[in-house]
mmCIF file of C-alpha atoms and ligand atoms in Angstrom:
data_model
loop_
_atom_site.group_PDB
_atom_site.id
_atom_site.type_symbol
_atom_site.label_atom_id
_atom_site.label_comp_id
_atom_site.label_asym_id
_atom_site.label_seq_id
_atom_site.Cartn_x
_atom_site.Cartn_y
_atom_site.Cartn_z
ATOM 1 C CA MET V 1 -44.643 -47.429 -3.156
ATOM 2 C CA THR V 2 -47.237 -47.636 -5.920
ATOM 3 C CA GLY V 3 -50.680 -48.245 -4.332
ATOM 4 C CA PRO V 4 -52.989 -45.360 -3.520
ATOM 5 C CA VAL V 5 -52.054 -43.047 -0.630
ATOM 6 C CA VAL V 6 -55.656 -42.578 0.508
ATOM 7 C CA VAL V 7 -58.577 -44.971 0.075
ATOM 8 C CA LEU V 8 -61.908 -44.130 1.679
ATOM 9 C CA ASP V 9 -64.513 -46.844 1.222
ATOM 10 C CA GLY V 10 -68.110 -46.059 2.163
ATOM 11 C CA VAL V 11 -67.002 -43.725 4.958
ATOM 12 C CA THR V 12 -69.629 -42.231 7.237
ATOM 13 C CA ARG V 13 -69.040 -40.072 10.299
ATOM 14 C CA THR V 14 -72.023 -39.400 12.529
ATOM 15 C CA TYR V 15 -71.412 -37.189 15.549
ATOM 16 C CA PRO V 16 -73.094 -37.756 18.894
ATOM 17 C CA GLY V 17 -76.431 -35.977 18.547
ATOM 18 C CA GLY V 18 -76.962 -37.484 15.141
ATOM 19 C CA VAL V 19 -75.384 -35.104 12.599
ATOM 20 C CA SER V 20 -73.968 -37.147 9.724
ATOM 21 C CA ALA V 21 -71.138 -34.842 8.632
ATOM 22 C CA VAL V 22 -69.782 -37.339 6.091
ATOM 23 C CA ARG V 23 -72.115 -39.813 4.408
ATOM 24 C CA GLY V 24 -70.939 -42.858 2.512
ATOM 25 C CA ILE V 25 -67.909 -41.298 0.817
ATOM 26 C CA SER V 26 -65.614 -43.421 -1.348
ATOM 27 C CA LEU V 27 -62.493 -41.686 -2.597
ATOM 28 C CA THR V 28 -59.061 -42.741 -3.842
ATOM 29 C CA ILE V 29 -56.011 -40.482 -4.001
ATOM 30 C CA GLU V 30 -53.104 -41.983 -5.928
ATOM 31 C CA HIS V 31 -49.425 -41.406 -5.218
ATOM 32 C CA GLY V 32 -48.268 -38.214 -6.894
ATOM 33 C CA GLU V 33 -51.751 -36.701 -7.210
ATOM 34 C CA MET V 34 -52.661 -33.155 -6.246
ATOM 35 C CA ALA V 35 -56.307 -32.544 -5.427
ATOM 36 C CA ALA V 36 -58.602 -30.118 -3.639
ATOM 37 C CA ILE V 37 -61.418 -31.105 -1.330
ATOM 38 C CA VAL V 38 -63.704 -28.132 -1.830
ATOM 39 C CA GLY V 39 -67.105 -27.170 -0.491
ATOM 40 C CA PRO V 40 -68.983 -24.504 1.438
ATOM 41 C CA SER V 41 -68.963 -24.166 5.216
ATOM 42 C CA GLY V 42 -70.699 -27.118 6.838
ATOM 43 C CA SER V 43 -70.217 -29.457 3.874
ATOM 44 C CA GLY V 44 -67.985 -31.836 5.863
ATOM 45 C CA LYS V 45 -64.469 -30.747 4.880
ATOM 46 C CA SER V 46 -63.057 -30.584 8.423
ATOM 47 C CA THR V 47 -64.546 -33.963 9.176
ATOM 48 C CA MET V 48 -62.831 -35.325 6.049
ATOM 49 C CA LEU V 49 -59.544 -33.719 7.111
ATOM 50 C CA ASN V 50 -59.803 -35.391 10.513
ATOM 51 C CA LEU V 51 -60.628 -38.779 8.972
ATOM 52 C CA ILE V 52 -57.906 -38.677 6.295
ATOM 53 C CA GLY V 53 -55.445 -37.220 8.800
ATOM 54 C CA THR V 54 -56.238 -40.164 11.160
ATOM 55 C CA LEU V 55 -57.248 -37.707 13.906
ATOM 56 C CA ASP V 56 -60.724 -39.271 13.972
ATOM 57 C CA ARG V 57 -62.178 -42.659 13.044
ATOM 58 C CA PRO V 58 -65.219 -43.287 10.854
ATOM 59 C CA THR V 59 -68.547 -44.430 12.274
ATOM 60 C CA SER V 60 -68.681 -46.936 9.414
ATOM 61 C CA GLY V 61 -66.666 -47.707 6.305
ATOM 62 C CA SER V 62 -62.877 -47.880 6.084
ATOM 63 C CA VAL V 63 -59.956 -45.484 5.808
ATOM 64 C CA ARG V 64 -56.651 -46.744 4.380
ATOM 65 C CA ILE V 65 -53.566 -44.546 4.447
ATOM 66 C CA ASP V 66 -50.575 -45.677 2.399
ATOM 67 C CA GLY V 67 -51.887 -49.253 2.563
ATOM 68 C CA HIS V 68 -52.732 -49.297 6.283
ATOM 69 C CA ASP V 69 -56.316 -49.810 7.447
ATOM 70 C CA VAL V 70 -56.675 -47.286 10.274
ATOM 71 C CA ALA V 71 -59.408 -49.322 12.014
ATOM 72 C CA SER V 72 -57.051 -52.284 12.484
ATOM 73 C CA LEU V 73 -54.430 -50.231 14.336
ATOM 74 C CA THR V 74 -54.144 -49.314 17.998
ATOM 75 C CA ASP V 75 -54.153 -45.611 18.905
ATOM 76 C CA ARG V 76 -50.399 -45.816 19.402
ATOM 77 C CA ARG V 77 -49.809 -47.244 15.931
ATOM 78 C CA VAL V 78 -52.178 -44.708 14.398
ATOM 79 C CA SER V 79 -50.072 -41.953 15.995
ATOM 80 C CA ALA V 80 -46.932 -43.476 14.485
ATOM 81 C CA LEU V 81 -48.634 -43.793 11.082
ATOM 82 C CA ARG V 82 -49.650 -40.132 11.272
ATOM 83 C CA ALA V 83 -46.182 -38.953 12.328
ATOM 84 C CA GLN V 84 -44.396 -40.897 9.619
ATOM 85 C CA ARG V 85 -46.757 -40.699 6.668
ATOM 86 C CA ILE V 86 -48.732 -37.469 6.866
ATOM 87 C CA GLY V 87 -47.426 -33.909 6.805
ATOM 88 C CA PHE V 88 -49.926 -31.308 8.037
ATOM 89 C CA VAL V 89 -50.185 -27.646 7.074
ATOM 90 C CA PHE V 90 -52.761 -25.506 8.883
ATOM 91 C CA GLN V 91 -54.369 -22.163 8.161
ATOM 92 C CA SER V 92 -52.801 -20.663 11.305
ATOM 93 C CA PHE V 93 -49.295 -22.144 10.756
ATOM 94 C CA HIS V 94 -48.949 -23.661 14.279
ATOM 95 C CA LEU V 95 -45.285 -22.759 14.695
ATOM 96 C CA ALA V 96 -43.606 -22.787 18.118
ATOM 97 C CA PRO V 97 -43.119 -19.066 18.905
ATOM 98 C CA GLY V 98 -39.772 -19.164 20.714
ATOM 99 C CA GLN V 99 -38.035 -21.431 18.194
ATOM 100 C CA SER V 100 -36.039 -20.553 15.096
ATOM 101 C CA ALA V 101 -37.302 -21.549 11.666
ATOM 102 C CA THR V 102 -34.727 -24.346 11.652
ATOM 103 C CA ASP V 103 -35.864 -25.770 14.987
ATOM 104 C CA ASN V 104 -39.531 -25.546 14.008
ATOM 105 C CA VAL V 105 -38.763 -27.566 10.892
ATOM 106 C CA ALA V 106 -36.523 -29.972 12.827
ATOM 107 C CA ASP V 107 -39.570 -30.752 15.003
ATOM 108 C CA GLY V 108 -41.056 -32.399 11.920
ATOM 109 C CA LEU V 109 -38.434 -35.134 12.357
ATOM 110 C CA LEU V 110 -38.959 -35.815 16.078
ATOM 111 C CA TYR V 111 -40.383 -39.282 15.410
ATOM 112 C CA SER V 112 -37.274 -40.233 13.416
ATOM 113 C CA GLY V 113 -35.151 -40.521 16.527
ATOM 114 C CA GLU V 114 -32.274 -38.824 14.706
ATOM 115 C CA PRO V 115 -29.944 -36.637 16.774
ATOM 116 C CA LEU V 116 -30.691 -32.903 16.844
ATOM 117 C CA ARG V 117 -27.633 -32.068 14.726
ATOM 118 C CA GLU V 118 -28.875 -34.295 11.879
ATOM 119 C CA ARG V 119 -32.459 -33.035 12.212
ATOM 120 C CA ARG V 120 -31.182 -29.457 11.991
ATOM 121 C CA ARG V 121 -29.129 -30.293 8.909
ATOM 122 C CA ARG V 122 -32.175 -31.737 7.163
ATOM 123 C CA ALA V 123 -34.336 -28.815 8.359
ATOM 124 C CA THR V 124 -31.928 -26.318 6.798
ATOM 125 C CA ALA V 125 -32.076 -28.208 3.507
ATOM 126 C CA ALA V 126 -35.905 -28.210 3.642
ATOM 127 C CA LEU V 127 -35.936 -24.445 4.298
ATOM 128 C CA GLU V 128 -33.723 -23.974 1.244
ATOM 129 C CA ARG V 129 -36.230 -26.003 -0.795
ATOM 130 C CA VAL V 130 -39.046 -23.629 0.163
ATOM 131 C CA GLY V 131 -36.957 -20.545 -0.622
ATOM 132 C CA LEU V 132 -36.079 -19.600 2.976
ATOM 133 C CA GLY V 133 -32.368 -20.412 2.994
ATOM 134 C CA ASP V 134 -31.722 -16.857 4.199
ATOM 135 C CA ARG V 135 -34.223 -17.019 7.092
ATOM 136 C CA VAL V 136 -33.111 -20.164 8.941
ATOM 137 C CA SER V 137 -32.363 -18.393 12.249
ATOM 138 C CA HIS V 138 -35.423 -16.157 12.271
ATOM 139 C CA LEU V 139 -38.118 -16.581 14.904
ATOM 140 C CA PRO V 140 -41.726 -16.859 13.686
ATOM 141 C CA HIS V 141 -42.557 -13.265 14.749
ATOM 142 C CA GLU V 142 -39.668 -12.036 12.581
ATOM 143 C CA LEU V 143 -41.233 -13.594 9.471
ATOM 144 C CA SER V 144 -44.123 -12.505 7.246
ATOM 145 C CA GLY V 145 -47.289 -14.615 7.125
ATOM 146 C CA GLY V 146 -46.281 -16.119 3.788
ATOM 147 C CA GLU V 147 -42.817 -16.952 5.162
ATOM 148 C CA ARG V 148 -44.338 -18.559 8.264
ATOM 149 C CA GLN V 149 -46.486 -20.750 6.059
ATOM 150 C CA ARG V 150 -43.371 -21.722 4.072
ATOM 151 C CA VAL V 151 -41.701 -22.764 7.349
ATOM 152 C CA ALA V 152 -44.785 -24.825 8.200
ATOM 153 C CA ILE V 153 -44.658 -26.446 4.755
ATOM 154 C CA ALA V 154 -40.954 -27.226 5.198
ATOM 155 C CA ARG V 155 -41.782 -28.838 8.557
ATOM 156 C CA ALA V 156 -44.551 -30.885 6.930
ATOM 157 C CA VAL V 157 -42.334 -32.241 4.141
ATOM 158 C CA VAL V 158 -38.929 -32.535 5.838
ATOM 159 C CA GLY V 159 -39.579 -36.201 6.642
ATOM 160 C CA GLU V 160 -40.762 -36.818 3.055
ATOM 161 C CA PRO V 161 -44.181 -38.187 4.023
ATOM 162 C CA PRO V 162 -46.250 -39.885 1.297
ATOM 163 C CA LEU V 163 -49.106 -37.421 1.938
ATOM 164 C CA LEU V 164 -49.172 -33.666 2.487
ATOM 165 C CA LEU V 165 -52.500 -32.501 3.912
ATOM 166 C CA ALA V 166 -53.083 -28.735 3.787
ATOM 167 C CA ASP V 167 -56.106 -27.250 5.578
ATOM 168 C CA GLU V 168 -57.025 -23.801 4.147
ATOM 169 C CA PRO V 169 -53.274 -23.088 3.716
ATOM 170 C CA THR V 170 -53.841 -19.575 2.343
ATOM 171 C CA GLY V 171 -56.724 -18.662 4.668
ATOM 172 C CA ASN V 172 -54.645 -16.227 6.753
ATOM 173 C CA LEU V 173 -52.604 -14.759 3.898
ATOM 174 C CA ASP V 174 -52.972 -11.801 1.579
ATOM 175 C CA SER V 175 -53.575 -12.754 -2.032
ATOM 176 C CA ALA V 176 -49.938 -12.366 -3.173
ATOM 177 C CA SER V 177 -48.572 -14.514 -0.311
ATOM 178 C CA GLY V 178 -51.399 -16.981 -0.849
ATOM 179 C CA ALA V 179 -50.527 -17.300 -4.527
ATOM 180 C CA SER V 180 -46.892 -17.945 -3.714
ATOM 181 C CA VAL V 181 -47.803 -20.597 -1.128
ATOM 182 C CA MET V 182 -50.016 -22.315 -3.723
ATOM 183 C CA ALA V 183 -47.153 -22.116 -6.246
ATOM 184 C CA LEU V 184 -44.877 -23.749 -3.680
ATOM 185 C CA LEU V 185 -47.388 -26.571 -3.109
ATOM 186 C CA ARG V 186 -47.681 -27.082 -6.873
ATOM 187 C CA GLY V 187 -43.881 -27.219 -7.073
ATOM 188 C CA LEU V 188 -43.761 -29.910 -4.379
ATOM 189 C CA HIS V 189 -46.390 -31.845 -6.312
ATOM 190 C CA ALA V 190 -44.343 -31.497 -9.514
ATOM 191 C CA ALA V 191 -41.409 -32.980 -7.575
ATOM 192 C CA GLY V 192 -43.505 -36.033 -6.629
ATOM 193 C CA THR V 193 -45.303 -35.207 -3.346
ATOM 194 C CA THR V 194 -48.961 -36.189 -3.027
ATOM 195 C CA VAL V 195 -50.838 -33.059 -1.960
ATOM 196 C CA LEU V 196 -54.407 -32.741 -0.699
ATOM 197 C CA VAL V 197 -55.698 -29.203 -0.102
ATOM 198 C CA ILE V 198 -58.878 -28.595 1.881
ATOM 199 C CA THR V 199 -60.509 -25.308 0.973
ATOM 200 C CA HIS V 200 -63.803 -23.439 0.726
ATOM 201 C CA ASP V 201 -62.301 -21.332 -2.096
ATOM 202 C CA ARG V 202 -63.423 -22.444 -5.574
ATOM 203 C CA ASP V 203 -60.712 -20.401 -7.299
ATOM 204 C CA ILE V 204 -57.975 -22.140 -5.331
ATOM 205 C CA ALA V 205 -59.554 -25.524 -6.066
ATOM 206 C CA LEU V 206 -59.794 -24.757 -9.777
ATOM 207 C CA GLY V 207 -56.052 -24.045 -9.832
ATOM 208 C CA LEU V 208 -55.358 -27.676 -8.919
ATOM 209 C CA PRO V 209 -55.389 -30.720 -11.208
ATOM 210 C CA ARG V 210 -58.352 -32.408 -9.460
ATOM 211 C CA GLN V 211 -61.342 -31.173 -7.462
ATOM 212 C CA VAL V 212 -63.380 -33.290 -5.064
ATOM 213 C CA SER V 213 -66.515 -31.219 -4.461
ATOM 214 C CA MET V 214 -68.513 -31.715 -1.285
ATOM 215 C CA ARG V 215 -71.990 -30.707 -0.210
ATOM 216 C CA ASP V 216 -73.974 -31.873 2.811
ATOM 217 C CA GLY V 217 -71.452 -34.611 3.633
ATOM 218 C CA GLU V 218 -71.404 -36.115 0.171
ATOM 219 C CA VAL V 219 -69.058 -35.897 -2.803
ATOM 220 C CA THR V 220 -70.980 -34.224 -5.611
ATOM 221 C CA ALA V 221 -68.323 -34.276 -8.351
HETATM 222 P P1 ADP Q 1 -66.834 -27.822 7.030
HETATM 223 O O1 ADP Q 1 -65.421 -28.074 7.467
HETATM 224 O O2 ADP Q 1 -67.035 -28.062 5.561
HETATM 225 O O3 ADP Q 1 -67.340 -26.477 7.459
HETATM 226 P P2 ADP Q 1 -67.591 -29.751 9.090
HETATM 227 O O4 ADP Q 1 -66.973 -31.056 8.790
HETATM 228 O O5 ADP Q 1 -66.937 -28.903 10.127
HETATM 229 O O6 ADP Q 1 -67.774 -28.918 7.729
HETATM 230 O O7 ADP Q 1 -69.102 -29.943 9.563
HETATM 231 C C1 ADP Q 1 -70.046 -30.725 8.853
HETATM 232 C C2 ADP Q 1 -71.316 -30.825 9.695
HETATM 233 O O8 ADP Q 1 -71.066 -31.569 10.887
HETATM 234 C C3 ADP Q 1 -71.870 -29.491 10.141
HETATM 235 O O9 ADP Q 1 -73.279 -29.563 10.085
HETATM 236 C C4 ADP Q 1 -71.380 -29.358 11.573
HETATM 237 O O10 ADP Q 1 -72.258 -28.568 12.326
HETATM 238 C C5 ADP Q 1 -71.355 -30.800 12.030
HETATM 239 N N1 ADP Q 1 -70.281 -31.059 13.024
HETATM 240 C C6 ADP Q 1 -68.966 -30.861 12.844
HETATM 241 N N2 ADP Q 1 -68.245 -31.221 13.933
HETATM 242 C C7 ADP Q 1 -69.165 -31.672 14.854
HETATM 243 C C8 ADP Q 1 -69.076 -32.193 16.187
HETATM 244 N N3 ADP Q 1 -67.887 -32.352 16.805
HETATM 245 N N4 ADP Q 1 -70.229 -32.543 16.803
HETATM 246 C C9 ADP Q 1 -71.426 -32.400 16.178
HETATM 247 N N5 ADP Q 1 -71.586 -31.943 14.931
HETATM 248 C C10 ADP Q 1 -70.474 -31.561 14.259
#
C-alpha cells in the first residue's frame, strides 16, 4: 500500500452548542511516517483523535483512512475499518484486568476470526517484539506501568494495522518508563509502522520526526 494512511481535507467538527473544536484542517500522513499532534489543553487534539480514529465523523470536510472515505461507509463498515486498520494506545492502557498479557494482546486479533490458539501464538510473538517475552503469563496488576503500556502497544500492533494512534501514551508513566515507551514507538516506526502520537507535551513532540501543532482548532505549523 503506497497512498497516504490519513488524509483530512477541510475537516471541521462543531459540537452541539456551537463550539468548533476543529476548524478547516487539512492534513496528510504518509505510510511510514511518525508524527506528533501537539497543542495545549482545549486546542482540539481529542477531537482530532476521535476523527482520525473514526470514532466520530466531521461536521464538514472529509476523512480518508488508508484510502477509505469514512463518510461513505456505514457504521458497521467503519467499525470494521477501525478494527482492521487502526491500532489504539491510550494513556490509561485499557487492559482487561483478569486476563494475562498474552490474552490481552490476543484480543487485538478478535476481528481476524482466527482460532484462539493462533491468536495466542501471534500475541506471544508481539510481546517478544516489545521486550516482554518473559512476562506473557502475567496479569496487568503484576506488571509495572511501563510494562502495561508495552502490552497495550503489543495489542495495538499485533494485527499489523497501517496506523498506530497513541493518545498521551506516556501520560501515566514516570519519566524513565515514558522514555522507554517512546523509544519502543520509535523502534516500531523504524520497522515500518505509521505512528501518530497525540500529546500536550512539547518535549515529546520534538523527539519525533514531524510535529503538527494545534491551537484553537487549527493547525498552526
Ligand atoms: P484537547 O484534547 O486539545 O484538550 P478537545 O478536542 O478536547 O481539546 O476540545 C476542543 C474544544 O472543544 C474545547 O473548547 C472543548 O471544550 C470543546 N469540546 C470538546 N468536546 C466537546 C463536546 N463533546 N461537546 C462540546 N464541546 C466540546
